[in-house]
mmCIF file of C-alpha atoms in Angstrom:
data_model
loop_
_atom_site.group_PDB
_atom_site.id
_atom_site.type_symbol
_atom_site.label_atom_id
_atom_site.label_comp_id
_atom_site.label_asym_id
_atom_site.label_seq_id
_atom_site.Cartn_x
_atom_site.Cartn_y
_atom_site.Cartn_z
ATOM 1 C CA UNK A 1 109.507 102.315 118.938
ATOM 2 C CA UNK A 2 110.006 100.509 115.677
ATOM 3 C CA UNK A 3 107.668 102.457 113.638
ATOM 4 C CA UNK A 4 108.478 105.535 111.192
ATOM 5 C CA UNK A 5 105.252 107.574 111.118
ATOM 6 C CA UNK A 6 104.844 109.542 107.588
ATOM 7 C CA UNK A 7 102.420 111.915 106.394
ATOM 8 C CA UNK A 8 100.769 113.571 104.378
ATOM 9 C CA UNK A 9 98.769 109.982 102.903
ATOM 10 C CA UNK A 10 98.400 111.896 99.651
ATOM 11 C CA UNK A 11 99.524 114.845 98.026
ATOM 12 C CA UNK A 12 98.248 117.298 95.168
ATOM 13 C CA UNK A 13 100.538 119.603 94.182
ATOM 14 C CA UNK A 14 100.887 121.629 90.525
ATOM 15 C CA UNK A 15 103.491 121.408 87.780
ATOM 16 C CA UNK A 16 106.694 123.075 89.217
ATOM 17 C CA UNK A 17 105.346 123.293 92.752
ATOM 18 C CA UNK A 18 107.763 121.662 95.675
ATOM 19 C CA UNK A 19 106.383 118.167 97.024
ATOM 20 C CA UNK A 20 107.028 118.251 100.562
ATOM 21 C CA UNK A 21 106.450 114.806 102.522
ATOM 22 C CA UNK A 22 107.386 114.066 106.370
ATOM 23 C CA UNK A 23 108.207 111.226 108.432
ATOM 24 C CA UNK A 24 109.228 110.923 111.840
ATOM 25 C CA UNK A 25 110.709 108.171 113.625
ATOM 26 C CA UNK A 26 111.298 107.195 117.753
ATOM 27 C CA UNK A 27 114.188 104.803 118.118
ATOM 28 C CA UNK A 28 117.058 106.992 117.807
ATOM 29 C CA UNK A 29 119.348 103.531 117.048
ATOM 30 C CA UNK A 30 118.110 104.021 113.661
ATOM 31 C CA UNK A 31 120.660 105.381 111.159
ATOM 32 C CA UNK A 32 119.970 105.018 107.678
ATOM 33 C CA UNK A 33 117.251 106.532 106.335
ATOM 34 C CA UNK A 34 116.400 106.030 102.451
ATOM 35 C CA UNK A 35 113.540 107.274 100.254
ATOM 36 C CA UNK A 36 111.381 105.116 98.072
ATOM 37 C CA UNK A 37 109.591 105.820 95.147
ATOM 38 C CA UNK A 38 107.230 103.135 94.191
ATOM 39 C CA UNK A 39 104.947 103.549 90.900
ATOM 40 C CA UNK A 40 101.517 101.235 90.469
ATOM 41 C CA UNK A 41 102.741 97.772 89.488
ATOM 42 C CA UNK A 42 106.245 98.279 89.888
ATOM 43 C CA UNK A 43 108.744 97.592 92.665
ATOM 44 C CA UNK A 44 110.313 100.377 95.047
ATOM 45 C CA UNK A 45 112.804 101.951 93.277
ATOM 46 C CA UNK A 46 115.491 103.905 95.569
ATOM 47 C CA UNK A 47 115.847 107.606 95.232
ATOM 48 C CA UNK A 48 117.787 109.304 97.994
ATOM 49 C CA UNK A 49 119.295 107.994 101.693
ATOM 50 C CA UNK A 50 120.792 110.022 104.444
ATOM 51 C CA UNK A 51 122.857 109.337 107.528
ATOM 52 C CA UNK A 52 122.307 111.036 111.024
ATOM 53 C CA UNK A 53 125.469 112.744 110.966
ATOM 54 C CA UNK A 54 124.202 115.270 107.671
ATOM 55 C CA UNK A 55 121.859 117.693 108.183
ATOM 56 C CA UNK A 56 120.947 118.133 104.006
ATOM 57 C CA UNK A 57 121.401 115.764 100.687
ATOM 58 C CA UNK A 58 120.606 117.304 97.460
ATOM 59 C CA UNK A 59 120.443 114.915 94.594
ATOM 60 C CA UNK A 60 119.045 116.364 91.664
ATOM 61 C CA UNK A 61 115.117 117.987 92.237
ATOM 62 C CA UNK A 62 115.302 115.526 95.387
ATOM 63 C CA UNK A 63 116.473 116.751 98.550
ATOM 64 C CA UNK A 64 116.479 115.571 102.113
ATOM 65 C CA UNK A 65 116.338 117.203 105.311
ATOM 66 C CA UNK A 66 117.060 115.610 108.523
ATOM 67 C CA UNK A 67 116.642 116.862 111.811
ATOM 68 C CA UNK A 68 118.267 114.470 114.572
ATOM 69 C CA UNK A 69 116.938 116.549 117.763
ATOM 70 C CA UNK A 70 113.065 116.033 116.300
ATOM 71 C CA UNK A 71 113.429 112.763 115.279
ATOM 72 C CA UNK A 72 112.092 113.965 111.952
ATOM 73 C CA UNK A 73 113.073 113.864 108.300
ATOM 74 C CA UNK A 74 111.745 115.024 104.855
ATOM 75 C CA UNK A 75 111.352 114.862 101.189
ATOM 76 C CA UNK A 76 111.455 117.575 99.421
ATOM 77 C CA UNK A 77 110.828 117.524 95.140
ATOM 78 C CA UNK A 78 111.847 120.409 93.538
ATOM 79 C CA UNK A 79 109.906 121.799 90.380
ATOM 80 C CA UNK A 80 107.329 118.971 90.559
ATOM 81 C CA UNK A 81 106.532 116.844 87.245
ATOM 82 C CA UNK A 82 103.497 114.946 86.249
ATOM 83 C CA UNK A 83 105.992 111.853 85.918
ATOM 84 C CA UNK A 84 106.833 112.392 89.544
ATOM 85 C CA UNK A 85 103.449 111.022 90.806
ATOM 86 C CA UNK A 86 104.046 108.148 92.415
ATOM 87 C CA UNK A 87 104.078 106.300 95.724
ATOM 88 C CA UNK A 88 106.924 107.665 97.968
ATOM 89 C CA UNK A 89 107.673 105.777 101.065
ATOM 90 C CA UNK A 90 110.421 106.587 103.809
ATOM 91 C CA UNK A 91 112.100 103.986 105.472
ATOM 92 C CA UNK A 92 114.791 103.351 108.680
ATOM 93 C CA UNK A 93 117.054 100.841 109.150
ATOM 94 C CA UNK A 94 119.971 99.811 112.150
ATOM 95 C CA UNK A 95 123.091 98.448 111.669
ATOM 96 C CA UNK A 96 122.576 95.991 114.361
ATOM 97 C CA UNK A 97 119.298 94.798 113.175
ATOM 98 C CA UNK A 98 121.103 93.687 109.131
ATOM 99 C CA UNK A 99 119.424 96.478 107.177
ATOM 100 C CA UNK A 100 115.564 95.162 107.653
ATOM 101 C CA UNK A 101 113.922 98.428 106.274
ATOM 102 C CA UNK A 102 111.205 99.663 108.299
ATOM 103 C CA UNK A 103 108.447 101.875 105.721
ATOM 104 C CA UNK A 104 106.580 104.434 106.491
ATOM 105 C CA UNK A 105 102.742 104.076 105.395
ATOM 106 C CA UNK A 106 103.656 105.969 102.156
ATOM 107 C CA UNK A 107 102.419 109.257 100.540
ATOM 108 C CA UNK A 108 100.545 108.942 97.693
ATOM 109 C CA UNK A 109 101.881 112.029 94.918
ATOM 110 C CA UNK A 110 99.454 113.263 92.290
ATOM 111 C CA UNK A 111 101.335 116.380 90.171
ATOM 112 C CA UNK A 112 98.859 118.047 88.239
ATOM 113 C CA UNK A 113 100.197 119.848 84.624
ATOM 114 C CA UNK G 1 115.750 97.902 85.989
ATOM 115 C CA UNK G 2 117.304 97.194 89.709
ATOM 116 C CA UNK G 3 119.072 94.178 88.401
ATOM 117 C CA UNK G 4 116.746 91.771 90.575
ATOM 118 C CA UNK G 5 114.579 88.870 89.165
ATOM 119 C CA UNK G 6 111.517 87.647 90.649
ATOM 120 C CA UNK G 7 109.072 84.706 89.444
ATOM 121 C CA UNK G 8 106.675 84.322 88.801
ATOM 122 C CA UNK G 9 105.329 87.733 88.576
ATOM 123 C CA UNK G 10 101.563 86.596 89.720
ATOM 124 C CA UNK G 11 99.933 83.503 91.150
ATOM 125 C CA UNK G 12 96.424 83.238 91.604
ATOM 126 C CA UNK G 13 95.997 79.900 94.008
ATOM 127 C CA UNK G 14 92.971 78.332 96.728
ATOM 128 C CA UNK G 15 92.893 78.373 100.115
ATOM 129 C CA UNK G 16 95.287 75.734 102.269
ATOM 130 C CA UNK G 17 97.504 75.878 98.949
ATOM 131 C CA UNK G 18 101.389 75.756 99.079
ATOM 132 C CA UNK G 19 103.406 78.148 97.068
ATOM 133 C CA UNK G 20 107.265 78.778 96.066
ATOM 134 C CA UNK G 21 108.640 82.315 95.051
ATOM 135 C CA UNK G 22 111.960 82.921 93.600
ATOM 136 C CA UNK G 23 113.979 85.846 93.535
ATOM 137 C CA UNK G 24 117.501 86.396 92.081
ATOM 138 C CA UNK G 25 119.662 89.117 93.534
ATOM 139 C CA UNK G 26 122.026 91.233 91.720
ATOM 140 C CA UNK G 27 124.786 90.113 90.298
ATOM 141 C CA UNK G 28 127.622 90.201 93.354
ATOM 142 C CA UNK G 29 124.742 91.177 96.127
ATOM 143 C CA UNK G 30 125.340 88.860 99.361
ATOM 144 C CA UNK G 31 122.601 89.805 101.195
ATOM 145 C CA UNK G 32 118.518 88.927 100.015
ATOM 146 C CA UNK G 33 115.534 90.222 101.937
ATOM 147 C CA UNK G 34 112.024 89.445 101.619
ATOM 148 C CA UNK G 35 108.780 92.459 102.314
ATOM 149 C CA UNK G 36 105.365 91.668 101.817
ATOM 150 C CA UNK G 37 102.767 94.454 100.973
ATOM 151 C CA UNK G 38 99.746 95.050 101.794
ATOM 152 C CA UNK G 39 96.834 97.933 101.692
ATOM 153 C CA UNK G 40 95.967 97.459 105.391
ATOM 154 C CA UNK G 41 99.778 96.397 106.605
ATOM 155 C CA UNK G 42 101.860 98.589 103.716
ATOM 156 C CA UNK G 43 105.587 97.393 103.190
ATOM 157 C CA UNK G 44 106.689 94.643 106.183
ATOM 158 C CA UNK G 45 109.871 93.230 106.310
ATOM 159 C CA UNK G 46 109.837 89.301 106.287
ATOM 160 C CA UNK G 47 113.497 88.000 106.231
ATOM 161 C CA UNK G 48 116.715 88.318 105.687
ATOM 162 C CA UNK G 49 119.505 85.782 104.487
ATOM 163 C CA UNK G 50 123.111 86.343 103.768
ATOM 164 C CA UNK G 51 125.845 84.187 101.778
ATOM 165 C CA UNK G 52 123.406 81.226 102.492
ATOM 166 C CA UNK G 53 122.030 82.085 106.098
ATOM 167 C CA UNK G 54 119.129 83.363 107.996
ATOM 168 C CA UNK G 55 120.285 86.814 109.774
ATOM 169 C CA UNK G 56 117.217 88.686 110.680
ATOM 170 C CA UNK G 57 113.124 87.285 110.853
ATOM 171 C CA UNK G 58 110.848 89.755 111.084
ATOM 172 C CA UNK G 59 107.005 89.421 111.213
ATOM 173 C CA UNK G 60 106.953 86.498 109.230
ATOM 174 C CA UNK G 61 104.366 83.616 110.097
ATOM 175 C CA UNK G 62 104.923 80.090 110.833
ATOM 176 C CA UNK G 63 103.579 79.071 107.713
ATOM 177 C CA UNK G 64 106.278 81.093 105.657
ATOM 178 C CA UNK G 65 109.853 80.080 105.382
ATOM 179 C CA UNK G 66 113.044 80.931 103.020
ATOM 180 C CA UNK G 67 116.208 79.711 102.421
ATOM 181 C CA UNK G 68 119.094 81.375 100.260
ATOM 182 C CA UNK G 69 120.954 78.521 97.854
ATOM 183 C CA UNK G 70 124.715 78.214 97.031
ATOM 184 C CA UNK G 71 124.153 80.396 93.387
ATOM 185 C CA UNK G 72 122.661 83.019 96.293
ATOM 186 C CA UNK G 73 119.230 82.761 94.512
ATOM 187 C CA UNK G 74 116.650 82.583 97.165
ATOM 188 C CA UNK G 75 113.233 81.087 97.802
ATOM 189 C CA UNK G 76 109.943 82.142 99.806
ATOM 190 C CA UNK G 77 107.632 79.150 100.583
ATOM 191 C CA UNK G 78 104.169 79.724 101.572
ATOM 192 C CA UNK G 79 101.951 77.070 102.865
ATOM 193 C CA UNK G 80 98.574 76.284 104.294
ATOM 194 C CA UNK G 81 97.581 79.717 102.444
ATOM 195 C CA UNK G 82 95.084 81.510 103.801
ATOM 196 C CA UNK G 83 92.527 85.004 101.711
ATOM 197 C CA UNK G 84 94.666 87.360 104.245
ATOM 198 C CA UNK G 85 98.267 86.098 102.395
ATOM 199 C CA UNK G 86 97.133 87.680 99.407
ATOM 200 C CA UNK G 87 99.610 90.899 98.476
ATOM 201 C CA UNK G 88 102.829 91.629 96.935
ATOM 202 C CA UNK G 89 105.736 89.801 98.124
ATOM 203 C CA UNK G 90 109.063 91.532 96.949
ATOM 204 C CA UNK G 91 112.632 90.585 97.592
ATOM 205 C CA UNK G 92 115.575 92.941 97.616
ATOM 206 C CA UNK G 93 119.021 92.458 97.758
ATOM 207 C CA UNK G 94 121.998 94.187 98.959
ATOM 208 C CA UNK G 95 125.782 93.943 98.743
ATOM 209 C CA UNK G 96 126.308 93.915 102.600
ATOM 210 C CA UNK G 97 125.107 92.536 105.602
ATOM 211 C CA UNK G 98 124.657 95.835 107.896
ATOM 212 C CA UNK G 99 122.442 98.673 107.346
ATOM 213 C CA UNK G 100 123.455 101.656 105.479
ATOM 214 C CA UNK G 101 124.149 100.062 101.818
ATOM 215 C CA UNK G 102 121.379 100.043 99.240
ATOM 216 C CA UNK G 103 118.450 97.825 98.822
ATOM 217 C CA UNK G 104 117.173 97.587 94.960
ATOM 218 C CA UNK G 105 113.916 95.841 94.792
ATOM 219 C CA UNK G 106 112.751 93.043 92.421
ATOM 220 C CA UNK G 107 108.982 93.971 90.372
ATOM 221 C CA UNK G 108 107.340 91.608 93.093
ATOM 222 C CA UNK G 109 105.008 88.619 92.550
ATOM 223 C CA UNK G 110 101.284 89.506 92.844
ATOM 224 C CA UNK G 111 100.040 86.538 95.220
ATOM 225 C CA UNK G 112 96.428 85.836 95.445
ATOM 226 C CA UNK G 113 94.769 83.678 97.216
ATOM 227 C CA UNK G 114 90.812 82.551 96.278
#
């Protein structure tokens, strides 16, 4: 119940294409979920969160989409750059549990120019 | 730059070794937590200390402990290491306790164990 399932484990997608990645979680006591973006060497570096109670967040080329019923939410990266490639994990967290962030496996982002 | 401080960025150590990571939270964050990844176990939470205290373990062995100092820098101790505590080990810190606020993540210290 503690796990947030992600997929795809890598993605190849072409200079200005949209990056779509998916993770889905079961314990519906999570609510915060951030995105990660993690390049080699480097720490995770946050890029977008959402709450339950929105549907959408747009933050520049990054959007996410979160569907409560499903248990699902996504990353979408508009107008894809070769700097994008990356690592991008998801992640959930509780109140009640003091923020531990639990990570999806990670998808693995190769943009080709 | 997330504004969080880890050292030393890699140790290369033997088997049954002890070792001490530090991490320094952002200036004002309360809260410090500690993940360890791994290719086989990806990012898992270790700990979690606040103003000085231990508020959430996660699967953290016996063999691992922390402790968060006055100045709020904190320290992971490993001991008795063992080939399968080799990985990444980065903290994060927060300005709250509860979920929902921002973690920014230290570069990590590259731990490996021969």
């Amino acid at each position: 119940q503690q796990q947030v399932k992600q997929s795809p484990q890598s993605l190849i997608v072409q200079k200005g294409g949209i990056s779509i990645i998916n993770c889905a979680y079961e314990n519906t006591a999570f609510d915060y979920f951030p995105w990660y973006q993690q390049f080699p060497g480097k720490g995770p570096a946050l890029l977008i969160a959402i709450r339950p109670d929105v549907s959408e967040k747009k933050e520049g080329r990054f959007t996410i989409s979160f569907n409560k019923s499903a248990k699902q939410f996504s990353l979408h990266i508009m107008d894809s750059q070769p700097g994008d490639s990356a690592t991008y994990f998801c992640a959930a967290s509780m109140i009640d549990q003091g923020g531990k962030l639990i990570f999806g496996q990670g998808t693995e982002l190769s943009v080709k120019p | 730059d997330s504004g969080v401080t880890q050292t030393p960025k890699h140790l290369i150590t033997a088997t049954g070794q002890r070792v001490t990571l530090r991490c320094s939270p952002r200036s004002g964050d309360l809260s410090v937590y500690w993940y360890q990844q791994s290719l086989d176990q990806g990012l898992q939470f270790l700990i979690q200390y606040y103003n000085g205290e231990e508020r959430a373990k996660g699967n953290i062995l016996e063999r691992f402990s922390a402790q968060q100092f006055p100045d709020l820098h904190s320290e992971l101790n490993l001991s008795s290491l063992e080939l399968g505590d080799s990985a990444l080990y980065f903290c994060a810190s927060s300005l709250r306790l509860a979920g929902g606020n921002e973690q920014f993540f230290g570069p990590g210290t590259r731990l490996t164990v021969l």
